[in-house]
Amino acid sequence: MFRTLSILIKKEFLQIFRNRSILAIIFVMPVIQLVILPLAANYEIKNIKIAVVDHDKSTQSRELIRKITASGYFKMTHYGENYEKAYEEIEKDKADLILEVPNNFEKDLVRENSGKILLAINAINGTKAGLSASYLAQILQHYNRQIQVEIDPGAESSAETSGLEILPTFWFNENYNYRLSLVPGILAFLVTLISGYLAALNIVQEKETGTIEQINVSPIKKRDFILGKLIPFWILAMVAFTIGLFVTIFVYNIQMQGSFLLLYGFIAVYLVTVLGLGLLASVYSETQQQAMFIVFFFMMIFILMSGLFTPTESMTEWAKYIAYANPVTYGVDGIRLIMLKNSGVRDLLPHFSFLIGLGSVAITWAVLRYRKTN
Amino acid sequence: MKQLLTFVKKEFWHVLRDRRILLILFGMPVVQILLFGFALSTEVKDTRIGVLDQDKSQNSMELISKIGANQYFDIYENLASVSEAEDAFKSGKIKMIVVIPAQFAQNLNSDCKAKIQLITDGADLNLANQIYSFMSNIILDFYGEQNFNQRSGVQPEIRMLYNPQLKGAPNFVPGVMAFILLIICVLMTAIAIVREKESGTMEVLLVSPMKPYIIILAKAIPYFILSVLILISILILSVTVLDLPIRGNLLLLFGISIIFIITNLLIGIVISILTNTQQTAMLISLVGTMLPTLMLSGFMFPVENMPVPLQVVGNIIPAKWYYEIVKNIMIKGTGLEVLWKHVLVLFGMMIILFVIAVKKFKIRLE
């Protein structure tokens, strides 16, 4: 058995190494993408473009605007007295939000100790809108405390001293580095993409070119055939992962917190699962085109619903189940847990058991479904 | 003309025969639009947090129940010590811990500064940042109401334009739309032509009396028609099932979509002219279009945060412009007065690709 298998693997490797473009994709693509893409993936919301409509034009309104723009989050791109004009700026994407200060703003503030302002926020992107509102609320809180002291110096003691201080701590990421939270996830994506596609396209290519017939008429066992396909890609994917890990550690300077042994053990299992799913897709398709579209369809869902781009918690109830049945969710989470948080085997038990379960189902299914005769 | 028609018919037949591809072509957009439209949301909701109350006073308990009552947070664990916190983070069960130190209430009511520590899981900094911001607002709000004169100071009235419920769909659906049209047009044409090359049937076509451009045109037309049908089904779904508006001019949206579809078909044709095997064509289409579009078009990440070179690269991606156009026409209801520049760019791209396709194609035939 091992002799047949090793011959099959050798043949497979020869075939892979003959195709230069595939090699480039396995070894160069992860590096390039890992170097470039994390630069784009920055969620940090700053420089929110703000259009100011100031009907009051008073000292207080100017002070408020100064406070807001001095915070670093907001950048004033328009200043005027006409709401419609400001709204046009939003339509042209030249502003993200409108701050309207009403006529008697300063008067009300001095007389009744209260003032109203209107914020109209472009909320197509809900995250950005929510964060903008929340940043502004924080600035207003400080501003309110300040004017309270100005207006009523007697309030100083109560406003200043009974204050509440909120101390933020970002664990596992003290330097507040966005790359740290994204690069390991993108690394997981890349190995998933590469191994999934390669595995899916491979068997189909043999079907399409007809070479599979030759294998079918040979005495090779189904199991050996599938394993002979799986093992070379598994090895290549491990190499691709290693290259990506180098980039993560040396280019992005992300320090590995956990154990390399656990990380490699985890990735080894993860890749078997992904390859198994790729094989399953290839067993079910007749042409490379079909295989590619099937893989693409699932990849899109796997990647977008993995929790890296949008939090799993905020998904609709039924959608959470899809996220929990998604191998990429476990892949991304697992890499993060090991690399960034030094989580141990016990923390990863759910990940391991899910991946092993899904992988065995996929591979068994592929072996059973693969028929030597059509 | 008649020649073209027969040829288109033949190609159409070819496409329709492959039931699986058809199923994927129509099934994929439907499933993805529904799935992403309903499921994806960047909104913070039910985030599982832990609390570590070292004070156990009236004050701290009130605060905790206030936090628990909020839709953003879900109190999952009551911790007894900071060391437990580390384990909770490592297992990935919770995203934030609110630490209320001993003597919190005492400090708050006497003249000392009371402190609350919010520990977040920085391994997911984006989420950490959002929930930190929301949580501190809730806490400050709570004490603002209690300790200061009510309703004093400046109060903002907040109006969320275009998407008052802060749903994910208005942002995602235009993006998914651009993405699906891109993938279908580019991949299908790229592969359809290369496949003929790979199987050797292209040679047969080229020695036939048919003009080369007719061959290409005949290959592209069925996919063009399919793409338009897919566009229509996506729009119907978005409006009926996802409740998205089409506030702007529907005809304008269609016209621009057609320019976008043709642009993508041309990308596919150029790729197929440049490659010789299906595998290379597919991988170039995927590597060259899928990830850059997903990452750089502004659909997942804000463009203004990207380094300038990446913004430049983003600008040569047709889907980036189309995504902005769709978002503007559908959700904002703006028209050409705002979008003329976008349309011009897209149109220019189409012309350039057309010229490249014609030039390259001639070279290969000589």
PDB file of N, CA and C in Angstrom, chain A residues 265-330:
ATOM      1  N   GLY A 265       0.334  21.959  14.743  1.00  0.00           N
ATOM      2  CA  GLY A 265      -0.619  20.871  14.905  1.00  0.00           C
ATOM      3  C   GLY A 265      -2.007  21.318  14.473  1.00  0.00           C
ATOM      4  N   PHE A 266      -2.344  22.528  14.875  1.00  0.00           N
ATOM      5  CA  PHE A 266      -3.665  23.058  14.549  1.00  0.00           C
ATOM      6  C   PHE A 266      -3.811  23.259  13.040  1.00  0.00           C
ATOM      7  N   ILE A 267      -2.804  23.901  12.430  1.00  0.00           N
ATOM      8  CA  ILE A 267      -2.868  24.169  10.992  1.00  0.00           C
ATOM      9  C   ILE A 267      -2.907  22.862  10.201  1.00  0.00           C
ATOM     10  N   ALA A 268      -2.143  21.872  10.680  1.00  0.00           N
ATOM     11  CA  ALA A 268      -2.128  20.582   9.988  1.00  0.00           C
ATOM     12  C   ALA A 268      -3.544  20.012   9.917  1.00  0.00           C
ATOM     13  N   VAL A 269      -4.237  20.040  11.042  1.00  0.00           N
ATOM     14  CA  VAL A 269      -5.610  19.524  11.075  1.00  0.00           C
ATOM     15  C   VAL A 269      -6.535  20.388  10.220  1.00  0.00           C
ATOM     16  N   TYR A 270      -6.368  21.691  10.354  1.00  0.00           N
ATOM     17  CA  TYR A 270      -7.223  22.625   9.620  1.00  0.00           C
ATOM     18  C   TYR A 270      -7.100  22.404   8.116  1.00  0.00           C
ATOM     19  N   LEU A 271      -5.854  22.247   7.656  1.00  0.00           N
ATOM     20  CA  LEU A 271      -5.646  22.081   6.217  1.00  0.00           C
ATOM     21  C   LEU A 271      -6.227  20.771   5.701  1.00  0.00           C
ATOM     22  N   VAL A 272      -6.145  19.722   6.507  1.00  0.00           N
ATOM     23  CA  VAL A 272      -6.757  18.461   6.083  1.00  0.00           C
ATOM     24  C   VAL A 272      -8.253  18.672   5.857  1.00  0.00           C
ATOM     25  N   THR A 273      -8.884  19.399   6.762  1.00  0.00           N
ATOM     26  CA  THR A 273     -10.319  19.661   6.626  1.00  0.00           C
ATOM     27  C   THR A 273     -10.616  20.444   5.354  1.00  0.00           C
ATOM     28  N   VAL A 274      -9.847  21.518   5.123  1.00  0.00           N
ATOM     29  CA  VAL A 274     -10.097  22.346   3.936  1.00  0.00           C
ATOM     30  C   VAL A 274      -9.851  21.536   2.665  1.00  0.00           C
ATOM     31  N   LEU A 275      -8.759  20.779   2.663  1.00  0.00           N
ATOM     32  CA  LEU A 275      -8.466  19.957   1.487  1.00  0.00           C
ATOM     33  C   LEU A 275      -9.569  18.926   1.265  1.00  0.00           C
ATOM     34  N   GLY A 276     -10.064  18.364   2.339  1.00  0.00           N
ATOM     35  CA  GLY A 276     -11.143  17.392   2.227  1.00  0.00           C
ATOM     36  C   GLY A 276     -12.367  18.010   1.573  1.00  0.00           C
ATOM     37  N   LEU A 277     -12.699  19.236   1.971  1.00  0.00           N
ATOM     38  CA  LEU A 277     -13.847  19.908   1.363  1.00  0.00           C
ATOM     39  C   LEU A 277     -13.581  20.198  -0.114  1.00  0.00           C
ATOM     40  N   GLY A 278     -12.338  20.585  -0.418  1.00  0.00           N
ATOM     41  CA  GLY A 278     -11.972  20.836  -1.815  1.00  0.00           C
ATOM     42  C   GLY A 278     -12.132  19.578  -2.652  1.00  0.00           C
ATOM     43  N   LEU A 279     -11.679  18.462  -2.096  1.00  0.00           N
ATOM     44  CA  LEU A 279     -11.812  17.186  -2.801  1.00  0.00           C
ATOM     45  C   LEU A 279     -13.272  16.846  -3.047  1.00  0.00           C
ATOM     46  N   LEU A 280     -14.075  17.093  -2.045  1.00  0.00           N
ATOM     47  CA  LEU A 280     -15.491  16.799  -2.159  1.00  0.00           C
ATOM     48  C   LEU A 280     -16.092  17.593  -3.323  1.00  0.00           C
ATOM     49  N   ALA A 281     -15.695  18.873  -3.406  1.00  0.00           N
ATOM     50  CA  ALA A 281     -16.201  19.707  -4.506  1.00  0.00           C
ATOM     51  C   ALA A 281     -15.744  19.151  -5.841  1.00  0.00           C
ATOM     52  N   SER A 282     -14.505  18.649  -5.894  1.00  0.00           N
ATOM     53  CA  SER A 282     -14.009  18.181  -7.182  1.00  0.00           C
ATOM     54  C   SER A 282     -14.644  16.855  -7.588  1.00  0.00           C
ATOM     55  N   VAL A 283     -14.993  16.052  -6.586  1.00  0.00           N
ATOM     56  CA  VAL A 283     -15.649  14.779  -6.899  1.00  0.00           C
ATOM     57  C   VAL A 283     -17.033  15.041  -7.510  1.00  0.00           C
ATOM     58  N   TYR A 284     -17.655  16.117  -7.068  1.00  0.00           N
ATOM     59  CA  TYR A 284     -19.001  16.425  -7.542  1.00  0.00           C
ATOM     60  C   TYR A 284     -19.046  17.202  -8.849  1.00  0.00           C
ATOM     61  N   SER A 285     -17.891  17.704  -9.320  1.00  0.00           N
ATOM     62  CA  SER A 285     -18.002  18.484 -10.556  1.00  0.00           C
ATOM     63  C   SER A 285     -17.391  17.754 -11.736  1.00  0.00           C
ATOM     64  N   GLU A 286     -17.824  18.186 -12.911  1.00  0.00           N
ATOM     65  CA  GLU A 286     -17.349  17.542 -14.130  1.00  0.00           C
ATOM     66  C   GLU A 286     -16.323  18.381 -14.856  1.00  0.00           C
ATOM     67  N   THR A 287     -16.441  19.698 -14.694  1.00  0.00           N
ATOM     68  CA  THR A 287     -15.481  20.565 -15.371  1.00  0.00           C
ATOM     69  C   THR A 287     -14.797  21.462 -14.345  1.00  0.00           C
ATOM     70  N   GLN A 288     -13.649  21.982 -14.755  1.00  0.00           N
ATOM     71  CA  GLN A 288     -12.913  22.889 -13.869  1.00  0.00           C
ATOM     72  C   GLN A 288     -13.743  24.115 -13.533  1.00  0.00           C
ATOM     73  N   GLN A 289     -14.504  24.538 -14.543  1.00  0.00           N
ATOM     74  CA  GLN A 289     -15.359  25.696 -14.329  1.00  0.00           C
ATOM     75  C   GLN A 289     -16.348  25.447 -13.190  1.00  0.00           C
ATOM     76  N   GLN A 290     -16.983  24.294 -13.246  1.00  0.00           N
ATOM     77  CA  GLN A 290     -17.940  23.963 -12.181  1.00  0.00           C
ATOM     78  C   GLN A 290     -17.255  23.922 -10.825  1.00  0.00           C
ATOM     79  N   ALA A 291     -16.114  23.233 -10.795  1.00  0.00           N
ATOM     80  CA  ALA A 291     -15.412  23.094  -9.524  1.00  0.00           C
ATOM     81  C   ALA A 291     -15.068  24.462  -8.967  1.00  0.00           C
ATOM     82  N   MET A 292     -14.586  25.328  -9.870  1.00  0.00           N
ATOM     83  CA  MET A 292     -14.173  26.626  -9.391  1.00  0.00           C
ATOM     84  C   MET A 292     -15.335  27.439  -8.849  1.00  0.00           C
ATOM     85  N   PHE A 293     -16.462  27.350  -9.548  1.00  0.00           N
ATOM     86  CA  PHE A 293     -17.606  28.120  -9.061  1.00  0.00           C
ATOM     87  C   PHE A 293     -18.150  27.568  -7.753  1.00  0.00           C
ATOM     88  N   ILE A 294     -18.143  26.261  -7.621  1.00  0.00           N
ATOM     89  CA  ILE A 294     -18.607  25.679  -6.354  1.00  0.00           C
ATOM     90  C   ILE A 294     -17.705  26.143  -5.211  1.00  0.00           C
ATOM     91  N   VAL A 295     -16.403  26.033  -5.442  1.00  0.00           N
ATOM     92  CA  VAL A 295     -15.474  26.455  -4.392  1.00  0.00           C
ATOM     93  C   VAL A 295     -15.638  27.941  -4.119  1.00  0.00           C
ATOM     94  N   PHE A 296     -15.753  28.706  -5.184  1.00  0.00           N
ATOM     95  CA  PHE A 296     -15.900  30.152  -5.013  1.00  0.00           C
ATOM     96  C   PHE A 296     -17.135  30.490  -4.184  1.00  0.00           C
ATOM     97  N   PHE A 297     -18.223  29.817  -4.494  1.00  0.00           N
ATOM     98  CA  PHE A 297     -19.477  30.047  -3.782  1.00  0.00           C
ATOM     99  C   PHE A 297     -19.291  29.821  -2.275  1.00  0.00           C
ATOM    100  N   PHE A 298     -18.678  28.696  -1.947  1.00  0.00           N
ATOM    101  CA  PHE A 298     -18.499  28.403  -0.525  1.00  0.00           C
ATOM    102  C   PHE A 298     -17.428  29.284   0.115  1.00  0.00           C
ATOM    103  N   MET A 299     -16.374  29.568  -0.640  1.00  0.00           N
ATOM    104  CA  MET A 299     -15.314  30.422  -0.085  1.00  0.00           C
ATOM    105  C   MET A 299     -15.853  31.788   0.334  1.00  0.00           C
ATOM    106  N   MET A 300     -16.687  32.363  -0.553  1.00  0.00           N
ATOM    107  CA  MET A 300     -17.263  33.672  -0.252  1.00  0.00           C
ATOM    108  C   MET A 300     -18.017  33.627   1.071  1.00  0.00           C
ATOM    109  N   ILE A 301     -18.837  32.588   1.196  1.00  0.00           N
ATOM    110  CA  ILE A 301     -19.643  32.473   2.407  1.00  0.00           C
ATOM    111  C   ILE A 301     -18.729  32.219   3.612  1.00  0.00           C
ATOM    112  N   PHE A 302     -17.787  31.304   3.430  1.00  0.00           N
ATOM    113  CA  PHE A 302     -16.889  30.987   4.537  1.00  0.00           C
ATOM    114  C   PHE A 302     -16.130  32.226   4.998  1.00  0.00           C
ATOM    115  N   ILE A 303     -15.614  32.987   4.035  1.00  0.00           N
ATOM    116  CA  ILE A 303     -14.762  34.115   4.406  1.00  0.00           C
ATOM    117  C   ILE A 303     -15.580  35.247   5.015  1.00  0.00           C
ATOM    118  N   LEU A 304     -16.687  35.585   4.352  1.00  0.00           N
ATOM    119  CA  LEU A 304     -17.460  36.715   4.872  1.00  0.00           C
ATOM    120  C   LEU A 304     -18.168  36.382   6.179  1.00  0.00           C
ATOM    121  N   MET A 305     -18.436  35.091   6.395  1.00  0.00           N
ATOM    122  CA  MET A 305     -19.140  34.761   7.625  1.00  0.00           C
ATOM    123  C   MET A 305     -18.227  34.137   8.671  1.00  0.00           C
ATOM    124  N   SER A 306     -16.958  34.476   8.619  1.00  0.00           N
ATOM    125  CA  SER A 306     -16.026  33.851   9.551  1.00  0.00           C
ATOM    126  C   SER A 306     -15.816  34.680  10.807  1.00  0.00           C
ATOM    127  N   GLY A 307     -16.367  35.878  10.832  1.00  0.00           N
ATOM    128  CA  GLY A 307     -16.177  36.697  12.016  1.00  0.00           C
ATOM    129  C   GLY A 307     -14.953  37.589  11.962  1.00  0.00           C
ATOM    130  N   LEU A 308     -14.171  37.514  10.897  1.00  0.00           N
ATOM    131  CA  LEU A 308     -13.005  38.392  10.849  1.00  0.00           C
ATOM    132  C   LEU A 308     -13.406  39.809  10.456  1.00  0.00           C
ATOM    133  N   PHE A 309     -14.347  39.925   9.542  1.00  0.00           N
ATOM    134  CA  PHE A 309     -14.726  41.254   9.085  1.00  0.00           C
ATOM    135  C   PHE A 309     -15.907  41.825   9.868  1.00  0.00           C
ATOM    136  N   THR A 310     -16.834  40.968  10.218  1.00  0.00           N
ATOM    137  CA  THR A 310     -17.958  41.445  11.022  1.00  0.00           C
ATOM    138  C   THR A 310     -18.113  40.498  12.207  1.00  0.00           C
ATOM    139  N   PRO A 311     -18.411  41.021  13.358  1.00  0.00           N
ATOM    140  CA  PRO A 311     -18.473  40.154  14.540  1.00  0.00           C
ATOM    141  C   PRO A 311     -19.584  39.105  14.445  1.00  0.00           C
ATOM    142  N   THR A 312     -19.244  37.894  14.872  1.00  0.00           N
ATOM    143  CA  THR A 312     -20.214  36.799  14.847  1.00  0.00           C
ATOM    144  C   THR A 312     -21.433  37.112  15.717  1.00  0.00           C
ATOM    145  N   GLU A 313     -21.190  37.775  16.837  1.00  0.00           N
ATOM    146  CA  GLU A 313     -22.294  38.033  17.781  1.00  0.00           C
ATOM    147  C   GLU A 313     -23.405  38.857  17.166  1.00  0.00           C
ATOM    148  N   SER A 314     -23.042  39.755  16.244  1.00  0.00           N
ATOM    149  CA  SER A 314     -24.080  40.649  15.752  1.00  0.00           C
ATOM    150  C   SER A 314     -24.843  40.046  14.580  1.00  0.00           C
ATOM    151  N   MET A 315     -24.515  38.806  14.212  1.00  0.00           N
ATOM    152  CA  MET A 315     -25.280  38.179  13.141  1.00  0.00           C
ATOM    153  C   MET A 315     -26.665  37.770  13.652  1.00  0.00           C
ATOM    154  N   THR A 316     -27.583  37.614  12.680  1.00  0.00           N
ATOM    155  CA  THR A 316     -28.912  37.136  13.020  1.00  0.00           C
ATOM    156  C   THR A 316     -28.788  35.731  13.608  1.00  0.00           C
ATOM    157  N   GLU A 317     -29.750  35.368  14.443  1.00  0.00           N
ATOM    158  CA  GLU A 317     -29.682  34.091  15.149  1.00  0.00           C
ATOM    159  C   GLU A 317     -29.353  32.916  14.222  1.00  0.00           C
ATOM    160  N   TRP A 318     -30.114  32.759  13.135  1.00  0.00           N
ATOM    161  CA  TRP A 318     -29.872  31.614  12.243  1.00  0.00           C
ATOM    162  C   TRP A 318     -28.510  31.710  11.573  1.00  0.00           C
ATOM    163  N   ALA A 319     -28.074  32.939  11.338  1.00  0.00           N
ATOM    164  CA  ALA A 319     -26.785  33.109  10.652  1.00  0.00           C
ATOM    165  C   ALA A 319     -25.628  32.680  11.546  1.00  0.00           C
ATOM    166  N   LYS A 320     -25.854  32.787  12.859  1.00  0.00           N
ATOM    167  CA  LYS A 320     -24.805  32.356  13.779  1.00  0.00           C
ATOM    168  C   LYS A 320     -24.491  30.875  13.593  1.00  0.00           C
ATOM    169  N   TYR A 321     -25.548  30.107  13.316  1.00  0.00           N
ATOM    170  CA  TYR A 321     -25.313  28.674  13.118  1.00  0.00           C
ATOM    171  C   TYR A 321     -24.437  28.425  11.898  1.00  0.00           C
ATOM    172  N   ILE A 322     -24.642  29.244  10.865  1.00  0.00           N
ATOM    173  CA  ILE A 322     -23.788  29.098   9.682  1.00  0.00           C
ATOM    174  C   ILE A 322     -22.346  29.433  10.065  1.00  0.00           C
ATOM    175  N   ALA A 323     -22.197  30.489  10.840  1.00  0.00           N
ATOM    176  CA  ALA A 323     -20.842  30.861  11.259  1.00  0.00           C
ATOM    177  C   ALA A 323     -20.205  29.760  12.103  1.00  0.00           C
ATOM    178  N   TYR A 324     -21.016  29.112  12.939  1.00  0.00           N
ATOM    179  CA  TYR A 324     -20.453  28.063  13.789  1.00  0.00           C
ATOM    180  C   TYR A 324     -20.204  26.768  13.016  1.00  0.00           C
ATOM    181  N   ALA A 325     -20.817  26.654  11.837  1.00  0.00           N
ATOM    182  CA  ALA A 325     -20.582  25.452  11.033  1.00  0.00           C
ATOM    183  C   ALA A 325     -19.533  25.721   9.957  1.00  0.00           C
ATOM    184  N   ASN A 326     -18.862  26.849  10.084  1.00  0.00           N
ATOM    185  CA  ASN A 326     -17.940  27.299   9.046  1.00  0.00           C
ATOM    186  C   ASN A 326     -16.503  27.020   9.479  1.00  0.00           C
ATOM    187  N   PRO A 327     -15.763  26.186   8.727  1.00  0.00           N
ATOM    188  CA  PRO A 327     -14.403  25.855   9.166  1.00  0.00           C
ATOM    189  C   PRO A 327     -13.493  27.084   9.280  1.00  0.00           C
ATOM    190  N   VAL A 328     -13.720  28.075   8.409  1.00  0.00           N
ATOM    191  CA  VAL A 328     -12.832  29.249   8.445  1.00  0.00           C
ATOM    192  C   VAL A 328     -12.979  30.010   9.770  1.00  0.00           C
ATOM    193  N   THR A 329     -14.188  30.015  10.334  1.00  0.00           N
ATOM    194  CA  THR A 329     -14.381  30.641  11.642  1.00  0.00           C
ATOM    195  C   THR A 329     -13.396  30.051  12.649  1.00  0.00           C
ATOM    196  N   TYR A 330     -13.304  28.703  12.637  1.00  0.00           N
ATOM    197  CA  TYR A 330     -12.414  28.040  13.592  1.00  0.00           C
ATOM    198  C   TYR A 330     -10.953  28.269  13.230  1.00  0.00           C
TER     199      TYR A 330
END
